[in-house]
Coordinates of C-alpha atoms and ligand atoms in Angstrom, one line a residue:
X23 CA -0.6 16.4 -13.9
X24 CA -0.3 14.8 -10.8
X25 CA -2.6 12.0 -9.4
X26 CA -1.9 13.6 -5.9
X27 CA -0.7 16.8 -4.9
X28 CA -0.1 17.7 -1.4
X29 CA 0.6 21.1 -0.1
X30 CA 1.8 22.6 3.2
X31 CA -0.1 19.7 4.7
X32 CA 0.8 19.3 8.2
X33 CA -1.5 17.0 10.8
X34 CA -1.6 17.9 14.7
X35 CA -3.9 15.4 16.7
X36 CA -6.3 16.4 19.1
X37 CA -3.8 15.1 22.2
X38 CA -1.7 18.0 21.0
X39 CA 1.1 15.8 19.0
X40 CA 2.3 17.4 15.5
X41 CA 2.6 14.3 13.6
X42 CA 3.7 16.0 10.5
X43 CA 4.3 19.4 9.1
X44 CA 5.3 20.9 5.3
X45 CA 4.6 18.4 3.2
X46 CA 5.3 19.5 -0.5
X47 CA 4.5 16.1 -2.6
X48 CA 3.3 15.5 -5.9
X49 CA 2.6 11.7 -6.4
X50 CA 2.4 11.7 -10.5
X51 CA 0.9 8.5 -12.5
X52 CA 2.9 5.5 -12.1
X53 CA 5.3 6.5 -9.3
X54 CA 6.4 3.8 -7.2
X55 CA 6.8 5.7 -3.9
X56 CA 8.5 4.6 -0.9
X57 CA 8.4 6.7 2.1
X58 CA 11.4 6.0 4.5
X59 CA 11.5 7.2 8.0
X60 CA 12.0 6.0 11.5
X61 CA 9.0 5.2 13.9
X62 CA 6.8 7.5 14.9
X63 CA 7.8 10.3 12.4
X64 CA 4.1 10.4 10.8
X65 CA 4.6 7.7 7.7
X66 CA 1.0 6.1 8.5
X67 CA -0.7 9.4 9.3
X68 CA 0.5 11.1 5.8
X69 CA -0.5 8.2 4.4
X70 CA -4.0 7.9 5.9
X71 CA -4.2 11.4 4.8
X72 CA -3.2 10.3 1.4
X73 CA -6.1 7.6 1.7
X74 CA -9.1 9.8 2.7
X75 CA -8.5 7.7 6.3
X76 CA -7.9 11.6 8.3
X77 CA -8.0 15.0 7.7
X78 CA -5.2 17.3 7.5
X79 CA -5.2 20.2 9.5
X80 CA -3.4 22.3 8.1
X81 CA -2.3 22.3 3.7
X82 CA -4.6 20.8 1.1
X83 CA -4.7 17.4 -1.0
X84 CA -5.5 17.6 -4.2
X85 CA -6.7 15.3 -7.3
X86 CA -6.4 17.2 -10.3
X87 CA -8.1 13.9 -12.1
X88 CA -11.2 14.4 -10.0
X89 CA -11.9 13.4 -6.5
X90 CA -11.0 10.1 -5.7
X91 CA -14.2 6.9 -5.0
X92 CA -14.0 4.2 -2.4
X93 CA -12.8 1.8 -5.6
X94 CA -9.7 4.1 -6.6
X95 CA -7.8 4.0 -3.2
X96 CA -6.5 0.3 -2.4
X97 CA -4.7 0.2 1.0
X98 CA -2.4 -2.5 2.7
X99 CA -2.1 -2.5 6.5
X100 CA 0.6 -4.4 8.1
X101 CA -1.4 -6.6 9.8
X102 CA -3.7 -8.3 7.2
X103 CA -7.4 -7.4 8.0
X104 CA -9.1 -10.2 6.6
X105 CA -12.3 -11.6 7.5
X106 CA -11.5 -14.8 8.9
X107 CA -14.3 -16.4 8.4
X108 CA -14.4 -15.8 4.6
X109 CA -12.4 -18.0 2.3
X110 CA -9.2 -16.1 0.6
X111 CA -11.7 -16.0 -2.6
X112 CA -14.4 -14.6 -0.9
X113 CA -12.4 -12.2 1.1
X114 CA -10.7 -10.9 -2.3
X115 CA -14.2 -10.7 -3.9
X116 CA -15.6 -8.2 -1.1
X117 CA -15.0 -5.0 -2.8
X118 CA -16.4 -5.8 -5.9
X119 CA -19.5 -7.0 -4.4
X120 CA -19.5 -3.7 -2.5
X121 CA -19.2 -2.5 -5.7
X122 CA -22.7 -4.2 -7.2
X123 CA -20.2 -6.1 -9.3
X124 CA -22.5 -9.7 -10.0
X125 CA -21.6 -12.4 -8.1
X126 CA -20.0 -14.8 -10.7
X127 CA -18.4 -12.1 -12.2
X128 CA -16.5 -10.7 -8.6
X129 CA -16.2 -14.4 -8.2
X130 CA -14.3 -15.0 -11.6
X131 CA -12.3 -11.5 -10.9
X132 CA -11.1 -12.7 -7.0
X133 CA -10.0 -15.7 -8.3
X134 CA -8.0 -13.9 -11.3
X135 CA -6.2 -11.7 -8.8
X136 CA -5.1 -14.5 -6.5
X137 CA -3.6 -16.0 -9.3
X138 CA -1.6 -13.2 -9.5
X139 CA -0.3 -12.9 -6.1
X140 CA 0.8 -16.7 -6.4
X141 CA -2.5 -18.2 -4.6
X142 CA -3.7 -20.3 -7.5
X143 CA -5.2 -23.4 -5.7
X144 CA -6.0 -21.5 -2.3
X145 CA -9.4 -19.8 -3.3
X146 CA -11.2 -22.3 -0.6
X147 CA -8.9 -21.9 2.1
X148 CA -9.4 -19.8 5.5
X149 CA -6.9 -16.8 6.2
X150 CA -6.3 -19.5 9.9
X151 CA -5.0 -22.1 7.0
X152 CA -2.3 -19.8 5.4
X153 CA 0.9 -18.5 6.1
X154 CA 1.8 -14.7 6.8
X155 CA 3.3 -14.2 3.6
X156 CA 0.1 -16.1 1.8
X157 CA -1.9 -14.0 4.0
X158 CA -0.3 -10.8 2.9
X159 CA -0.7 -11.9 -0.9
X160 CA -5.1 -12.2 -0.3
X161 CA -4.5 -8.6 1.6
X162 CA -2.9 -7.4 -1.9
X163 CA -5.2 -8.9 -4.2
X164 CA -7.8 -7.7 -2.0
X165 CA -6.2 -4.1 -2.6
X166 CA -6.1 -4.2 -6.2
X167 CA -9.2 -6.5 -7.4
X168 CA -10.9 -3.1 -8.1
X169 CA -7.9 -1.5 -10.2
X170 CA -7.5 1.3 -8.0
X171 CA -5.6 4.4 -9.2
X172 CA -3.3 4.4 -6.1
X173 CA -2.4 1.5 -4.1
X174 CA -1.4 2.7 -0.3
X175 CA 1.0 0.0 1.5
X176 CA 1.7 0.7 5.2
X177 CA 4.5 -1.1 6.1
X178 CA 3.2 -4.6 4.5
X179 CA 5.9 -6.7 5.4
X180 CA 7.4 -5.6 8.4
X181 CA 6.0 -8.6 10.2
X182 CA 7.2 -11.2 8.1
X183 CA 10.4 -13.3 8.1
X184 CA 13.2 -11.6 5.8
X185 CA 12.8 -14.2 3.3
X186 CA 8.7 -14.6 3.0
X187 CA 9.3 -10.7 2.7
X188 CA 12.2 -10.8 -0.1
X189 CA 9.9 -12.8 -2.3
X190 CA 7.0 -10.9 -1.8
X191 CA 9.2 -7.6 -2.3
X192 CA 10.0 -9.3 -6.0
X193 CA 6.5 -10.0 -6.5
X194 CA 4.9 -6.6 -5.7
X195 CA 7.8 -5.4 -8.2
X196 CA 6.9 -8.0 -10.8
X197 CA 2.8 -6.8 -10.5
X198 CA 3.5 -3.3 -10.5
X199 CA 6.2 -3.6 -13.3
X200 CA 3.4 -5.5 -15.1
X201 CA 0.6 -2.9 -14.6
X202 CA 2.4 0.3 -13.4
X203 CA -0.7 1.4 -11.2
X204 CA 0.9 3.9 -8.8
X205 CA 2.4 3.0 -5.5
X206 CA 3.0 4.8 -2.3
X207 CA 5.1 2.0 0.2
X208 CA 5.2 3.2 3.7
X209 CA 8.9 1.6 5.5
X210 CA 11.4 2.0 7.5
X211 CA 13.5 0.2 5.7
X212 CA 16.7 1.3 3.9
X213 CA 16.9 -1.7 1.9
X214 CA 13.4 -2.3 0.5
X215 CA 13.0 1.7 -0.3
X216 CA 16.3 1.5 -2.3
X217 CA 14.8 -1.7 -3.9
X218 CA 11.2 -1.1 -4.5
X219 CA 10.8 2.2 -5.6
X220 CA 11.4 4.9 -7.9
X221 CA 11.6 8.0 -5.4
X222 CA 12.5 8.0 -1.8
X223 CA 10.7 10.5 0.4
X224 CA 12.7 10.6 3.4
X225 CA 10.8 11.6 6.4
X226 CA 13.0 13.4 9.2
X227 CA 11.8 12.7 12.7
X228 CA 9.0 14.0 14.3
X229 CA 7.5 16.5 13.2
X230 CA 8.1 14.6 10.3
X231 CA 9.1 17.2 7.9
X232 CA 10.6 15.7 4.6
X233 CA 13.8 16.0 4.9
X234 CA 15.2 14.9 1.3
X235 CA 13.9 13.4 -2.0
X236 CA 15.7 11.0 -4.3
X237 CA 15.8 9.3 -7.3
X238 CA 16.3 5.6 -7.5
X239 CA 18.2 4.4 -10.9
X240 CA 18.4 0.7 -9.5
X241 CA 19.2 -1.4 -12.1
X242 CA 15.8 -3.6 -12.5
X243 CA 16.0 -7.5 -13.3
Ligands
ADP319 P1 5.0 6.3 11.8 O1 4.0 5.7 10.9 O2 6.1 7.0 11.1 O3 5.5 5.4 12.9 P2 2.7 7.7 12.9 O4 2.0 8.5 11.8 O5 2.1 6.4 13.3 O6 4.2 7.5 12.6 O7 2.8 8.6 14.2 C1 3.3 9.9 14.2 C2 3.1 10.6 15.6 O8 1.7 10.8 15.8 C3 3.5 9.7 16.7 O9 4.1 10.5 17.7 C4 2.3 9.0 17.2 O10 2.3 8.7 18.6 C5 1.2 10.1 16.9 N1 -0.1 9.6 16.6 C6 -0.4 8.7 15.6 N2 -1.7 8.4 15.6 C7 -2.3 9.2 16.6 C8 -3.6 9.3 17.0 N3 -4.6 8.7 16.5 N4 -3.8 10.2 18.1 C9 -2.8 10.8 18.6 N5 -1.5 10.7 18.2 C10 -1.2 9.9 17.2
ADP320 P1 5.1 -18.2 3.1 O1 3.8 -18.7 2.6 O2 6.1 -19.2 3.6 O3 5.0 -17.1 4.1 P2 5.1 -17.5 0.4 O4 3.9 -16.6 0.5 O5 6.2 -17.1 -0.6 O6 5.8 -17.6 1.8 O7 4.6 -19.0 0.1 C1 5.4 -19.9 -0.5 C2 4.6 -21.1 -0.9 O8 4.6 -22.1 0.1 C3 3.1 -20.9 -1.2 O9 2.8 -20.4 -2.5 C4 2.5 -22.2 -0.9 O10 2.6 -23.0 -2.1 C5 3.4 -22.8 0.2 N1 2.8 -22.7 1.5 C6 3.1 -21.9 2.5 N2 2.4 -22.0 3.5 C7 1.5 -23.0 3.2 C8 0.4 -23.6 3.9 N3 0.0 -23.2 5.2 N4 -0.3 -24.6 3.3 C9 0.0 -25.0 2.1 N5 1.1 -24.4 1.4 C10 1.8 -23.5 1.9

């Protein structure tokens, strides 16, 4: 069974715009999704649908593993939304203690996941003190320090120079390849859909209507 199934679902804002229309998508256990289209053809509003974030008005979204809690759903804006004045640790740690997880145990968690983005040695330090790309990391370990069931990534990189984004492209791939939680990756971009994921859902313009799905066999290193 799917983890997500979406059908007919189409979103039309109050101001009148159809952002999307007909989406048909099953997102099954595993899938590392990219959704490619150009600006504006409703990538972040399917996705915020997808989320829990907006309500479609038209279709259904459906669970068939049972209805989704605030701890199953990780989500990656582009801009990182950190607290800034939270170290990286503490910001990492926030959903867990959201989550009555015990202090030294969120604590022992965060600093776990960091470790895994490549942030060993930076629990202390302020989102001011880091770089993009090492800010972009705390926003991913943020994502997944609960183990969500679906991690949600709108446009991550796009704001980061092409080689901070290259590495952290591997390094997502390296993660999920390591722990296969399911991935819808919101982009423009021809390149990282191709190399990132497993099926490319390509959006046609607005009304974005999907206009083709495909396979990816890229070879994997
Ligand atoms: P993308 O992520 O592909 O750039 P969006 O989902 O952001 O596309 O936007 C799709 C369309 O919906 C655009 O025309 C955008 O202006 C419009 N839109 C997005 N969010 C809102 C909103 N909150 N209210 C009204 N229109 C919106
Ligand atoms: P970038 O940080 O350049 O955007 P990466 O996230 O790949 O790209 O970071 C590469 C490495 O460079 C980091 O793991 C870290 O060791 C080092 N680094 C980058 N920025 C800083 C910084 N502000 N302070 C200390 N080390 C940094």
């Amino acid at each position: 069974a799917p983890l997500v199934s979406l059908r007919g679902v189409a979103k039309r804002y109050a101001t009148g715009t159809l952002a999307v229309r007909g989406i048909e998508l099953d997102i099954r256990p595993g899938d590392f999704l990219a959704l490619l289209g150009p600006s504006g053809c409703g990538k972040s509003t399917l996705l915020r649908m997808i989320a829990g974030l907006a309500e479609p008005t038209a279709g259904r979204i459906d669970w068939p593993g049972g209805t989704p809690g605030p701890r199953d759903i990780g989500f990656v804006f582009q801009e990182p939304t950190l607290m800034p004045w939270a170290t990286a640790l503490a910001n990492v740690a926030l959903p867990l203690d959201l989550a009555g997880v015990p202090g030294r145990e969120a604590e022992a968690r965060a600093a776990a996941m960091l470790a895994r983005v490549g942030l060993q040695g930076f629990e202390q330090a302020y989102p001011r003190a880091l770089s993009g790309g090492m800010r972009m990391r705390v926003s991913i370990a943020r994502a997944l320090v609960t183990r969500p069931r679906l991690l949600l990534l709108d446009e991550p990189f796009a704001a980061l120079d092409e080689i901070t984004r290259f590495r952290l492209n591997n390094d997502l791939l390296e993660l999920w390849e390591a722990e296969r939680f399911t991935v819808v990756f919101v982009t423009h971009s021809v390149f990282e859909s191709v190399y990132l994921a497993r099926r490319i859902v390509v959006m046609a313009p607005r009304p974005g209507r999907m206009h083709a799905e495909l396979a990816v066999a890229a070879a994997r290193r």
